[in-house]
Structure formats: structure tokens, C-alpha cells
Amino acid sequence: MHKQPKLTRFNENVLSKYQIYNSIFMTLPFDTITKTGVLLPLFHDICKEGFSNRQNPSEIVENFFKTYQKNPSEKEKINLLFKFIQYIERQVVLFDAIEDAAFPIVNNMDGIGTLRNSKEIADQENKKEALKKHLEDFKIRVVLTAHPTQFYPGTVLGIITDLTEAIQNNDLLLINQLLAQLGKTQFFKHEKPTPYDEAVSLIWYLENVFYHSISQVFNYIQSNIFDNQKINNDIINLGFWPGGDRDGNPFVTTEITLNVAKRLKQTILRNYYRDIRRLKRKLTFNGIEQLISEIENMLFENSVNPPVNTLITLEEFKEKLEQIKGVLISKHQSLYLEDIDDIINKVHLFGYHFATLDIRQDSRIHQNVFAEIVTTLQKKGSNLFPENYAELSENEQLKILSEVSDNIDISIFKDEMVTKTLGSIKAIETIQQNNGERGANRYIISNNQTAINVMETFAMFNLCGFEHNITADIIPLFETVDDLTNAPDIMEKLYTNSAYLKHLKSRNNKQTVMLGFSDGTKDGGYLMANWSIFKAKEFLTEISRKHGIKVIFFDGRGGPPARGGGKTHQFYASLGPTIEDEEIQLTVQGQTISSNFGTLDSSQFNIEQLLSAGISNELFSNANHIMTKNETEVMNDLALTSYEAYVNFKNHPKFMPYLEHMSTLKYYGKTNIGSRPSKRSESKELNFADLRAIPFVGSWSQLKQNVPGFYGVGTALKKYEDAGEFEKLKHLYHHSDFFKTLIGNSMMALSKSFFALTEYMAKDEEFGDFWKIIYNEYETSKRLILKLSDYEELMQGNKVGKASITIRENIVLPLLTIQQFALLKIQEIQKQENPDADLLKVYEKMVTRSLFGNINASRNSA
């Protein structure tokens, strides 16, 4: 199967099948407008031809109607364009399903980066014992977040799953029915989901994908690397943010947090129940039937009706399963031993919690909350805080925060944010009682700028009854370039605080630190954000080792390279020994969940890739992972040069007006895809600091300009070309896997750019010069990246990735054209003396609706 080149396998199993099924799809009658399926390919050709002839989107759309329609009315034109949008977003779904179905054929499931491959290399190099030792401590943690970068409602995700299976089975009749169902299923959500709805949507992946793929990977490790011996380490952890992430999501309440934790527990019990029922049909032997029936009844009762609360402890549950295993071995010739081992491993991996619910809040909220706590307690006559607390120095405040302890009554506080914040800490205790400690044992402080931010959280736990026995990790999140630079000093202050150090001792001397790519890129540009994180990790590793603390890095990554995405496993495999790597923890969100972990095959493959990245870094180290002093200096200079270019660009007076008036930024909030607002504050004025990274990166993506993925890279490379020192960069590219990975991910951002779409903006009176600045940086970045890599075309080394991008960009070309046409119409209407408010609404809806397909088509960004 894998003897043919990968690109050939892709063309035969993805491209050819898409062409066949798409032709069936285009003939299905979905609506009152017949011929939509016939007209769309014609419109596609007109778009392609129009852009190559440098026409603007308005000219292209008008040209289409002139050529193929007899004097259509405005209403008929609008109706047809909406029908095109509906067809195209469904073509994207079809392509997703075909690509998912072909995943195990296109990707070698036993090839480079898989566990089988790692095991074979370890065997060849006599490192099997070292591999076992490494896996006794090493972990990966995949954390699902509800960040809204996916526009598919649950009904459509269900169709993708069924369609993928039907395509794998070549079931033409079922494919036909599913395509017809797809045509009639709504994509648009009329109401925003609640945080609980988001949680339920993501729990679908836990139940239907991760439950199976993670246990399969663990079972493989146990049987093939540990020779069926028990592994004490769980190796693969799951994290969960919906319902716990309060940062900027004002709709998350303590009640929602507790309900999500309940739902997670119910779901894992239901999965265990299904497995036990299947096992019961096989284990029909004396001495086992009674035991397994007891477990079955207990799981059923508690998954259907949690208040009955007849669940035995997790340890007792494991003991009963081990008892069954013992009887099978001693009395029944180990029949169905693999099946009981599988359930034992699942209970070991998922406990009663399924995934750890992380709590997250912004440090600026904490500061306000804490000031309110201090004032209220002082008014109530408490002597926990002195009268002049707010005027004290940082060191004096740190001393008080280290010592304070109580079990305060939350009801004494009148401020809603105080009760919500303290309520979330109390909720951690409740969840731990119900789901076990792993149910919720991490509190993340975003926008962490000082040691005080961490110690205020530490003090809030101790005021909520934990009394210096905090059964949770307090995790600072450093994201902006300044925060990343200050991170080592902040951690040094914490490591030298005796109360905090005592807390770390109770947490196995481990400190998790979260580093965020999204706001880092938004703040400092692509190269600087990635280099700042790399340097911060090196300094934090050094300082933590000095204090005898094992630092664990938790990466806040998004899908596109601009948000830390791209080829994630290559990124981890490129880190050298100067960075602590006992655990790989990363966030996964939106379309990255469905593209990397949406099916059993893709999920298993990508989990193995992450595990292998950690294994290869530790066991099969490569000289290209260690930067020399000269290479570090070059990398530092590139980052600073690109940073300067990006900051100048960001400070350009037209930067914010351009995003506001020429992009789709303000339409993100109207899509109803996520529960949270698209910006942090409620002010009407658009402020850069309030912009969330997702709409920010997404707006550039919709314009097909992808600025955050390349801006400043070209300028930095050009500095060396101009100085006649380009060979230094070539040396760095060939000797540093880290730099090579960064450039490869930037190539992806450039590959998805298409400036012909917005070339008309070059003539705009207000924004023409600004558009040219972006275009010139794109051209410089593209030219010099090709020169650096000795490639003829972008992504030459990743032909399948490039082919997938090309097809997806081709599918959405008419959609992008319609979106830009609608934006131009809006500008036209707004300039009129008496603007037609109803027509304006229609075109605004057209822009919003065309966001969906464009974003969903970008799922291969990671």
C-alpha cells in the first residue's frame, strides 16, 4: 500500500475521489434554484481568469452575471451568491471527509515518528531499556480548548464522521444519501452556544475518538515496549478548558464548571459501562460472572443517575478488575486477557475524571478581585491584612500573601467577580471530591506579569480552606514579549519564597509554566514570538534546575503558524537539551481538533508523533538541536530585526483602521460560533490590546494576507542579503532544526496568501500605500525564503501538504471573491447620501456567511 510515493497516494485517494464525489454532489437538487451546481464551476472559472487578468472582485462577479444570466435583478444575484456559499461550504466538508478517509493510506502509520519506528530505532541502537526508562516519566498532555476557530455545528461533524466511514467502505448509496443530507443541513447557528454547549460538543471527541485512540497507543507501549508489564506512568493525559476557562469569557459560572465536571464523569462511566457489557458477553465463566455483573450495575446506575452515588473508589474499581484478571490467568488459560487489560488501562488513564478541567483567569481580574477581598475583610474587622496593605512594597506584600490562611465565607462579598473567582477555587475542591484529584488540579493565570500575580492566587486558595495544602498546580501564563523576558526573574522570586517552595514540594517539585504563542505573535511578530519563547524556556530551565525544580512547559498553541501551530511535532523534536522536556503539554483548538484528532487514525498518528518527538529529543539527540554561540547570535539578530519591522508596521496609523474597514474583523462576533466575545473589553472603540488573537489572525487569513505568519521575516532575511552575509543564514537553516521548522511554518502562511484577491486595494486613496507595505513584505519574505531553502516553490519539501492547501484554496476561491464583492458593496452603500439599510444588512450577512467555509478550509494549518 505504501510503496507508491506519498503524493501519488494522495492524488489517487483524495484528489481523484473528490472529483468523482463532487460531481455527484453538484447534480443533487437541494433548492428551488436549479442549475446552482451547474453554474458554480462556471463562476469558479470566471474568478480564476478574472484574477489572472487583474480584475477586482466586483468586476469578476458582474462579468459572471453578464455572461451567464439574462438581466438578473439585484435580488436574483444575491440569491444565487448565497446558494454558491452554501454549496462551497459543503464542498469543504466533502473534502474533509475524503481526506480523513484516506488518512491511513496517505500517511504511513508505521513510518517515521510513529511508536513502531521509535521502538525499531531503539532496538537497533540497543536503547530499549533507555526507552522504557524514559517512558516511565515522560508524558504528553493534549488540552482541548473551546477557542472558536471551528464553524461546524455538531450535526455537520456527525455527517463528516459518517461520510468518512462510507467513503472508506466505498458505499455509493450511503454516500449519495449523506451528500443529500449535507445539502439540507444548516451550518449557521442562530444563537451563540453557551460554554456548557461548547463543552458537550468537545466531549464528543473524548468519547468517540480519544477514549479509543489513547488507550490503543498505551496498549501498544505496554505490550511492545514494556513486554506486558504494568506501567505506573499514565504517559498520555487529557486536559479540558470549556467550562473552566474564565479568561475573557464572562459567561462561565461556577455552576457551569461543576456541571461540565459532572458531564465528564458521566461520559467516562458510560464508556466503561459499554466496554464492561461487551466483556460480560465473553467472560461467561465461574468466579467472574458475579463480579462483572456488580461492576456493570454500578456503572450503569451512576452514569444514568449520578445522585445515587453508589460508586466505589477508583482504587477499589481497579482492584476488582485486577481480581477478574487474576481469575482469568489462574483458572481460564488467560482467555480474553487483552480485553480486560484494555479496560484496566483505560481506568488507569481516565479515572473518574476523563479529562482534567483547567481553571483560567486573567491576572488583571485577580488584582481587582484581591483588592476587593482585602477591603471587605478589613471592613469586617479581620486582621489578615494590615490597613496599609495596598501601599506596601512588593516584598512586604509577598510575605503577607505567603502566610495568609482561612476558610472565608464567600457570601460576605457583594462584588460578583469576587464570588465568581472564589467560587471557582471552591469548585476545584468539590470536583476533586467527586472526580478525584485529577478532575481539576490546575489554575492558570493569564497575562501573568509579576510574582504577586501568582502569590495572590496562592493566597486565594489558602483563604478558601486549602490552608497551605493546595492540591492544585498554580500555572503562570507568559505571553507578550516583555512578559516572556521577565518570566525567569518572576520564577526566581517564587522559588526563593519558602511558603511557595513548600507548596512545590507537595507537588513533586514540579512547576508548570504556560507560554502562549497567540498574543506573543500579535504583540511581537512571528520570529520574535517564537524566539522569545525558545529563550524563555532556556532561561526558565536553567533557573528551575538551579533550585531543584523540574519545570514543565505548557504551550498555548493555535492552528495556524501565526498562533504557534504548523508542524507541531517537528517543533518539539527540534528542541535541544537546554530545554526541559519531561512533558509535552499543548492546547489544541477549533479545526485543529477535527483535523489532527478527528478520527481514530489521525488521532493515534498525531499522539504517536508527539510521543516520538519527546522520545527522539531525549534518546536520539541530534547535533542540529544544539545552537552554537554564533548561531544564537544570528537567530537573536533576526528576531530583533523582524520585531522592529513588525512593531513599526503595527504602529502605522492605518493599521487598526485597515483591519476595521477593509477586513472581516468586526464580522467575527456575528458568527455565533463561540460563547465568548470577540474582544476583551466592552468599549465601542477598537483597541489593539483588546483584540483577541483568533479574530486578529483570522481576519488576515480571510484577506488572504496572513500577515502574522510572515511579517518581518523578509525584512530580517534581507538585512543579511544586503550585507552580503546570506551564507550565515544558509548555515543556520541547515544546522538548526528549530530555525528550519520556523521557516517551514512561515512557508505555509505564505502558501495560503493570495494578494490578487485584494490587489484593488492598492488604488484605494486611504489604504493603498498601506496595502503596498504588506505586499512588499510578502514578496520579500517569499523570495528570500525560497533562496534560503533552495526551493523552486514554497513547501517544496512537503508536497502532500502543499497539494491539500492548493485544492482547499481552489475550492474557496469563489467564496473569497463573493466575500470581497460584498465588502466592496458595503463600502459603496455606506458612501451614499441615503444608504439602503436593508441592502446593507444583506451584504453584511453575505460577509459573515462566507467566513465559515474559508475558516473550515484552513484545517490543514497544523
PDB file of N, CA and C in Angstrom, residues 478-555:
ATOM      1  N   PHE A 478       2.820  33.266  30.502  1.00  0.00           N
ATOM      2  CA  PHE A 478       3.579  34.403  29.972  1.00  0.00           C
ATOM      3  C   PHE A 478       3.380  34.429  28.454  1.00  0.00           C
ATOM      4  N   GLU A 479       3.000  35.604  27.932  1.00  0.00           N
ATOM      5  CA  GLU A 479       2.654  35.619  26.514  1.00  0.00           C
ATOM      6  C   GLU A 479       3.294  36.751  25.723  1.00  0.00           C
ATOM      7  N   THR A 480       3.236  37.986  26.220  1.00  0.00           N
ATOM      8  CA  THR A 480       3.818  39.085  25.439  1.00  0.00           C
ATOM      9  C   THR A 480       5.339  38.983  25.498  1.00  0.00           C
ATOM     10  N   VAL A 481       6.012  39.688  24.593  1.00  0.00           N
ATOM     11  CA  VAL A 481       7.485  39.641  24.545  1.00  0.00           C
ATOM     12  C   VAL A 481       8.078  40.103  25.879  1.00  0.00           C
ATOM     13  N   ASP A 482       7.532  41.170  26.456  1.00  0.00           N
ATOM     14  CA  ASP A 482       8.033  41.664  27.762  1.00  0.00           C
ATOM     15  C   ASP A 482       7.828  40.634  28.875  1.00  0.00           C
ATOM     16  N   ASP A 483       6.637  40.031  28.905  1.00  0.00           N
ATOM     17  CA  ASP A 483       6.343  39.041  29.954  1.00  0.00           C
ATOM     18  C   ASP A 483       7.274  37.835  29.850  1.00  0.00           C
ATOM     19  N   LEU A 484       7.576  37.427  28.615  1.00  0.00           N
ATOM     20  CA  LEU A 484       8.475  36.285  28.412  1.00  0.00           C
ATOM     21  C   LEU A 484       9.890  36.629  28.886  1.00  0.00           C
ATOM     22  N   THR A 485      10.303  37.883  28.651  1.00  0.00           N
ATOM     23  CA  THR A 485      11.634  38.330  29.086  1.00  0.00           C
ATOM     24  C   THR A 485      11.708  38.352  30.615  1.00  0.00           C
ATOM     25  N   ASN A 486      10.621  38.766  31.259  1.00  0.00           N
ATOM     26  CA  ASN A 486      10.608  38.891  32.732  1.00  0.00           C
ATOM     27  C   ASN A 486      10.355  37.565  33.453  1.00  0.00           C
ATOM     28  N   ALA A 487       9.889  36.544  32.708  1.00  0.00           N
ATOM     29  CA  ALA A 487       9.466  35.275  33.327  1.00  0.00           C
ATOM     30  C   ALA A 487      10.528  34.655  34.250  1.00  0.00           C
ATOM     31  N   PRO A 488      11.811  34.560  33.844  1.00  0.00           N
ATOM     32  CA  PRO A 488      12.799  33.920  34.734  1.00  0.00           C
ATOM     33  C   PRO A 488      12.933  34.639  36.081  1.00  0.00           C
ATOM     34  N   ASP A 489      12.925  35.985  36.066  1.00  0.00           N
ATOM     35  CA  ASP A 489      13.044  36.743  37.333  1.00  0.00           C
ATOM     36  C   ASP A 489      11.840  36.493  38.237  1.00  0.00           C
ATOM     37  N   ILE A 490      10.665  36.427  37.622  1.00  0.00           N
ATOM     38  CA  ILE A 490       9.433  36.177  38.393  1.00  0.00           C
ATOM     39  C   ILE A 490       9.508  34.804  39.058  1.00  0.00           C
ATOM     40  N   MET A 491       9.941  33.796  38.285  1.00  0.00           N
ATOM     41  CA  MET A 491      10.014  32.437  38.838  1.00  0.00           C
ATOM     42  C   MET A 491      11.098  32.337  39.920  1.00  0.00           C
ATOM     43  N   GLU A 492      12.183  33.083  39.745  1.00  0.00           N
ATOM     44  CA  GLU A 492      13.246  33.093  40.765  1.00  0.00           C
ATOM     45  C   GLU A 492      12.680  33.586  42.110  1.00  0.00           C
ATOM     46  N   LYS A 493      11.862  34.641  42.039  1.00  0.00           N
ATOM     47  CA  LYS A 493      11.243  35.179  43.262  1.00  0.00           C
ATOM     48  C   LYS A 493      10.369  34.116  43.932  1.00  0.00           C
ATOM     49  N   LEU A 494       9.649  33.364  43.129  1.00  0.00           N
ATOM     50  CA  LEU A 494       8.745  32.333  43.672  1.00  0.00           C
ATOM     51  C   LEU A 494       9.541  31.167  44.257  1.00  0.00           C
ATOM     52  N   TYR A 495      10.625  30.769  43.550  1.00  0.00           N
ATOM     53  CA  TYR A 495      11.441  29.648  44.025  1.00  0.00           C
ATOM     54  C   TYR A 495      12.167  29.971  45.328  1.00  0.00           C
ATOM     55  N   THR A 496      12.363  31.279  45.587  1.00  0.00           N
ATOM     56  CA  THR A 496      13.054  31.648  46.829  1.00  0.00           C
ATOM     57  C   THR A 496      12.069  32.047  47.933  1.00  0.00           C
ATOM     58  N   ASN A 497      10.775  31.823  47.676  1.00  0.00           N
ATOM     59  CA  ASN A 497       9.753  32.090  48.687  1.00  0.00           C
ATOM     60  C   ASN A 497       9.480  30.769  49.419  1.00  0.00           C
ATOM     61  N   SER A 498       9.760  30.720  50.719  1.00  0.00           N
ATOM     62  CA  SER A 498       9.711  29.428  51.433  1.00  0.00           C
ATOM     63  C   SER A 498       8.316  28.802  51.411  1.00  0.00           C
ATOM     64  N   ALA A 499       7.257  29.625  51.510  1.00  0.00           N
ATOM     65  CA  ALA A 499       5.892  29.061  51.515  1.00  0.00           C
ATOM     66  C   ALA A 499       5.560  28.456  50.149  1.00  0.00           C
ATOM     67  N   TYR A 500       5.963  29.157  49.079  1.00  0.00           N
ATOM     68  CA  TYR A 500       5.668  28.647  47.732  1.00  0.00           C
ATOM     69  C   TYR A 500       6.505  27.405  47.438  1.00  0.00           C
ATOM     70  N   LEU A 501       7.757  27.421  47.931  1.00  0.00           N
ATOM     71  CA  LEU A 501       8.640  26.269  47.727  1.00  0.00           C
ATOM     72  C   LEU A 501       8.090  25.030  48.434  1.00  0.00           C
ATOM     73  N   LYS A 502       7.535  25.249  49.609  1.00  0.00           N
ATOM     74  CA  LYS A 502       6.913  24.138  50.360  1.00  0.00           C
ATOM     75  C   LYS A 502       5.731  23.560  49.557  1.00  0.00           C
ATOM     76  N   HIS A 503       4.959  24.481  48.939  1.00  0.00           N
ATOM     77  CA  HIS A 503       3.839  24.044  48.082  1.00  0.00           C
ATOM     78  C   HIS A 503       4.366  23.198  46.917  1.00  0.00           C
ATOM     79  N   LEU A 504       5.478  23.643  46.293  1.00  0.00           N
ATOM     80  CA  LEU A 504       6.034  22.894  45.157  1.00  0.00           C
ATOM     81  C   LEU A 504       6.520  21.512  45.593  1.00  0.00           C
ATOM     82  N   LYS A 505       7.050  21.426  46.806  1.00  0.00           N
ATOM     83  CA  LYS A 505       7.498  20.116  47.330  1.00  0.00           C
ATOM     84  C   LYS A 505       6.318  19.154  47.391  1.00  0.00           C
ATOM     85  N   SER A 506       5.158  19.683  47.805  1.00  0.00           N
ATOM     86  CA  SER A 506       3.971  18.819  47.892  1.00  0.00           C
ATOM     87  C   SER A 506       3.450  18.450  46.496  1.00  0.00           C
ATOM     88  N   ARG A 507       3.929  19.154  45.449  1.00  0.00           N
ATOM     89  CA  ARG A 507       3.533  18.872  44.062  1.00  0.00           C
ATOM     90  C   ARG A 507       4.686  18.183  43.327  1.00  0.00           C
ATOM     91  N   ASN A 508       5.468  17.376  44.046  1.00  0.00           N
ATOM     92  CA  ASN A 508       6.587  16.604  43.477  1.00  0.00           C
ATOM     93  C   ASN A 508       7.697  17.475  42.888  1.00  0.00           C
ATOM     94  N   ASN A 509       7.871  18.656  43.448  1.00  0.00           N
ATOM     95  CA  ASN A 509       8.917  19.580  42.978  1.00  0.00           C
ATOM     96  C   ASN A 509       8.803  19.902  41.494  1.00  0.00           C
ATOM     97  N   LYS A 510       7.569  20.004  41.030  1.00  0.00           N
ATOM     98  CA  LYS A 510       7.339  20.346  39.616  1.00  0.00           C
ATOM     99  C   LYS A 510       6.579  21.670  39.525  1.00  0.00           C
ATOM    100  N   GLN A 511       6.981  22.508  38.593  1.00  0.00           N
ATOM    101  CA  GLN A 511       6.287  23.775  38.345  1.00  0.00           C
ATOM    102  C   GLN A 511       5.915  23.838  36.867  1.00  0.00           C
ATOM    103  N   THR A 512       4.634  23.928  36.599  1.00  0.00           N
ATOM    104  CA  THR A 512       4.200  24.091  35.202  1.00  0.00           C
ATOM    105  C   THR A 512       4.155  25.577  34.868  1.00  0.00           C
ATOM    106  N   VAL A 513       4.715  25.920  33.720  1.00  0.00           N
ATOM    107  CA  VAL A 513       4.691  27.304  33.225  1.00  0.00           C
ATOM    108  C   VAL A 513       4.078  27.269  31.837  1.00  0.00           C
ATOM    109  N   MET A 514       3.072  28.113  31.621  1.00  0.00           N
ATOM    110  CA  MET A 514       2.434  28.160  30.307  1.00  0.00           C
ATOM    111  C   MET A 514       3.011  29.321  29.501  1.00  0.00           C
ATOM    112  N   LEU A 515       3.278  29.053  28.230  1.00  0.00           N
ATOM    113  CA  LEU A 515       3.821  30.066  27.332  1.00  0.00           C
ATOM    114  C   LEU A 515       2.900  30.155  26.124  1.00  0.00           C
ATOM    115  N   GLY A 516       2.428  31.365  25.838  1.00  0.00           N
ATOM    116  CA  GLY A 516       1.408  31.500  24.788  1.00  0.00           C
ATOM    117  C   GLY A 516       1.965  32.075  23.511  1.00  0.00           C
ATOM    118  N   PHE A 517       1.613  31.442  22.391  1.00  0.00           N
ATOM    119  CA  PHE A 517       2.096  31.902  21.088  1.00  0.00           C
ATOM    120  C   PHE A 517       1.192  32.989  20.490  1.00  0.00           C
ATOM    121  N   SER A 518      -0.118  32.885  20.723  1.00  0.00           N
ATOM    122  CA  SER A 518      -1.063  33.739  20.008  1.00  0.00           C
ATOM    123  C   SER A 518      -0.813  35.210  20.265  1.00  0.00           C
ATOM    124  N   ASP A 519      -0.907  35.618  21.532  1.00  0.00           N
ATOM    125  CA  ASP A 519      -0.718  37.030  21.841  1.00  0.00           C
ATOM    126  C   ASP A 519       0.738  37.436  21.680  1.00  0.00           C
ATOM    127  N   GLY A 520       1.652  36.461  21.781  1.00  0.00           N
ATOM    128  CA  GLY A 520       3.067  36.757  21.541  1.00  0.00           C
ATOM    129  C   GLY A 520       3.287  37.185  20.101  1.00  0.00           C
ATOM    130  N   THR A 521       2.678  36.468  19.171  1.00  0.00           N
ATOM    131  CA  THR A 521       2.805  36.808  17.746  1.00  0.00           C
ATOM    132  C   THR A 521       2.114  38.128  17.462  1.00  0.00           C
ATOM    133  N   LYS A 522       0.940  38.295  18.033  1.00  0.00           N
ATOM    134  CA  LYS A 522       0.177  39.543  17.850  1.00  0.00           C
ATOM    135  C   LYS A 522       0.995  40.726  18.374  1.00  0.00           C
ATOM    136  N   ASP A 523       1.708  40.486  19.462  1.00  0.00           N
ATOM    137  CA  ASP A 523       2.458  41.541  20.122  1.00  0.00           C
ATOM    138  C   ASP A 523       3.795  41.813  19.427  1.00  0.00           C
ATOM    139  N   GLY A 524       4.528  40.739  19.066  1.00  0.00           N
ATOM    140  CA  GLY A 524       5.914  40.940  18.614  1.00  0.00           C
ATOM    141  C   GLY A 524       6.253  40.398  17.245  1.00  0.00           C
ATOM    142  N   GLY A 525       5.272  39.841  16.537  1.00  0.00           N
ATOM    143  CA  GLY A 525       5.573  39.281  15.218  1.00  0.00           C
ATOM    144  C   GLY A 525       6.043  37.840  15.315  1.00  0.00           C
ATOM    145  N   TYR A 526       6.062  37.163  14.178  1.00  0.00           N
ATOM    146  CA  TYR A 526       6.256  35.709  14.116  1.00  0.00           C
ATOM    147  C   TYR A 526       7.612  35.248  14.653  1.00  0.00           C
ATOM    148  N   LEU A 527       8.701  35.801  14.132  1.00  0.00           N
ATOM    149  CA  LEU A 527      10.028  35.318  14.549  1.00  0.00           C
ATOM    150  C   LEU A 527      10.305  35.650  16.011  1.00  0.00           C
ATOM    151  N   MET A 528       9.976  36.882  16.397  1.00  0.00           N
ATOM    152  CA  MET A 528      10.269  37.321  17.769  1.00  0.00           C
ATOM    153  C   MET A 528       9.478  36.499  18.789  1.00  0.00           C
ATOM    154  N   ALA A 529       8.204  36.233  18.506  1.00  0.00           N
ATOM    155  CA  ALA A 529       7.377  35.458  19.446  1.00  0.00           C
ATOM    156  C   ALA A 529       7.988  34.073  19.657  1.00  0.00           C
ATOM    157  N   ASN A 530       8.336  33.408  18.570  1.00  0.00           N
ATOM    158  CA  ASN A 530       8.883  32.048  18.680  1.00  0.00           C
ATOM    159  C   ASN A 530      10.256  32.034  19.343  1.00  0.00           C
ATOM    160  N   TRP A 531      11.088  33.011  18.994  1.00  0.00           N
ATOM    161  CA  TRP A 531      12.426  33.075  19.594  1.00  0.00           C
ATOM    162  C   TRP A 531      12.338  33.459  21.075  1.00  0.00           C
ATOM    163  N   SER A 532      11.428  34.377  21.425  1.00  0.00           N
ATOM    164  CA  SER A 532      11.259  34.781  22.839  1.00  0.00           C
ATOM    165  C   SER A 532      10.835  33.584  23.679  1.00  0.00           C
ATOM    166  N   ILE A 533       9.960  32.752  23.126  1.00  0.00           N
ATOM    167  CA  ILE A 533       9.505  31.559  23.859  1.00  0.00           C
ATOM    168  C   ILE A 533      10.660  30.570  24.017  1.00  0.00           C
ATOM    169  N   PHE A 534      11.424  30.395  22.944  1.00  0.00           N
ATOM    170  CA  PHE A 534      12.579  29.487  22.996  1.00  0.00           C
ATOM    171  C   PHE A 534      13.564  29.949  24.076  1.00  0.00           C
ATOM    172  N   LYS A 535      13.895  31.251  24.060  1.00  0.00           N
ATOM    173  CA  LYS A 535      14.854  31.784  25.042  1.00  0.00           C
ATOM    174  C   LYS A 535      14.281  31.711  26.462  1.00  0.00           C
ATOM    175  N   ALA A 536      12.991  32.041  26.602  1.00  0.00           N
ATOM    176  CA  ALA A 536      12.362  31.967  27.932  1.00  0.00           C
ATOM    177  C   ALA A 536      12.446  30.540  28.468  1.00  0.00           C
ATOM    178  N   LYS A 537      12.214  29.556  27.593  1.00  0.00           N
ATOM    179  CA  LYS A 537      12.287  28.152  28.026  1.00  0.00           C
ATOM    180  C   LYS A 537      13.705  27.801  28.487  1.00  0.00           C
ATOM    181  N   GLU A 538      14.700  28.302  27.758  1.00  0.00           N
ATOM    182  CA  GLU A 538      16.090  28.017  28.162  1.00  0.00           C
ATOM    183  C   GLU A 538      16.398  28.619  29.535  1.00  0.00           C
ATOM    184  N   PHE A 539      16.041  29.900  29.719  1.00  0.00           N
ATOM    185  CA  PHE A 539      16.321  30.573  30.996  1.00  0.00           C
ATOM    186  C   PHE A 539      15.530  29.943  32.144  1.00  0.00           C
ATOM    187  N   LEU A 540      14.261  29.604  31.872  1.00  0.00           N
ATOM    188  CA  LEU A 540      13.424  29.001  32.917  1.00  0.00           C
ATOM    189  C   LEU A 540      13.932  27.611  33.287  1.00  0.00           C
ATOM    190  N   THR A 541      14.440  26.885  32.295  1.00  0.00           N
ATOM    191  CA  THR A 541      15.023  25.560  32.564  1.00  0.00           C
ATOM    192  C   THR A 541      16.230  25.703  33.479  1.00  0.00           C
ATOM    193  N   GLU A 542      17.092  26.655  33.126  1.00  0.00           N
ATOM    194  CA  GLU A 542      18.327  26.872  33.891  1.00  0.00           C
ATOM    195  C   GLU A 542      18.022  27.271  35.340  1.00  0.00           C
ATOM    196  N   ILE A 543      17.101  28.213  35.498  1.00  0.00           N
ATOM    197  CA  ILE A 543      16.800  28.729  36.845  1.00  0.00           C
ATOM    198  C   ILE A 543      16.074  27.666  37.685  1.00  0.00           C
ATOM    199  N   SER A 544      15.220  26.876  37.035  1.00  0.00           N
ATOM    200  CA  SER A 544      14.477  25.831  37.758  1.00  0.00           C
ATOM    201  C   SER A 544      15.434  24.729  38.205  1.00  0.00           C
ATOM    202  N   ARG A 545      16.339  24.336  37.313  1.00  0.00           N
ATOM    203  CA  ARG A 545      17.321  23.288  37.676  1.00  0.00           C
ATOM    204  C   ARG A 545      18.180  23.756  38.840  1.00  0.00           C
ATOM    205  N   LYS A 546      18.535  25.043  38.847  1.00  0.00           N
ATOM    206  CA  LYS A 546      19.362  25.605  39.920  1.00  0.00           C
ATOM    207  C   LYS A 546      18.673  25.441  41.283  1.00  0.00           C
ATOM    208  N   HIS A 547      17.337  25.539  41.288  1.00  0.00           N
ATOM    209  CA  HIS A 547      16.578  25.451  42.555  1.00  0.00           C
ATOM    210  C   HIS A 547      16.016  24.045  42.802  1.00  0.00           C
ATOM    211  N   GLY A 548      16.443  23.084  41.981  1.00  0.00           N
ATOM    212  CA  GLY A 548      15.986  21.698  42.173  1.00  0.00           C
ATOM    213  C   GLY A 548      14.535  21.483  41.805  1.00  0.00           C
ATOM    214  N   ILE A 549      14.010  22.333  40.915  1.00  0.00           N
ATOM    215  CA  ILE A 549      12.617  22.210  40.470  1.00  0.00           C
ATOM    216  C   ILE A 549      12.593  21.728  39.024  1.00  0.00           C
ATOM    217  N   LYS A 550      11.697  20.807  38.726  1.00  0.00           N
ATOM    218  CA  LYS A 550      11.512  20.344  37.335  1.00  0.00           C
ATOM    219  C   LYS A 550      10.447  21.227  36.712  1.00  0.00           C
ATOM    220  N   VAL A 551      10.831  22.032  35.724  1.00  0.00           N
ATOM    221  CA  VAL A 551       9.851  22.902  35.089  1.00  0.00           C
ATOM    222  C   VAL A 551       9.177  22.141  33.943  1.00  0.00           C
ATOM    223  N   ILE A 552       7.859  22.276  33.868  1.00  0.00           N
ATOM    224  CA  ILE A 552       7.071  21.651  32.798  1.00  0.00           C
ATOM    225  C   ILE A 552       6.513  22.771  31.933  1.00  0.00           C
ATOM    226  N   PHE A 553       6.751  22.710  30.640  1.00  0.00           N
ATOM    227  CA  PHE A 553       6.256  23.762  29.755  1.00  0.00           C
ATOM    228  C   PHE A 553       4.932  23.364  29.111  1.00  0.00           C
ATOM    229  N   PHE A 554       3.986  24.268  29.210  1.00  0.00           N
ATOM    230  CA  PHE A 554       2.648  24.066  28.646  1.00  0.00           C
ATOM    231  C   PHE A 554       2.488  25.129  27.552  1.00  0.00           C
ATOM    232  N   ASP A 555       2.405  24.674  26.316  1.00  0.00           N
ATOM    233  CA  ASP A 555       2.367  25.603  25.181  1.00  0.00           C
ATOM    234  C   ASP A 555       0.949  25.910  24.740  1.00  0.00           C
TER     235      ASP A 555
END
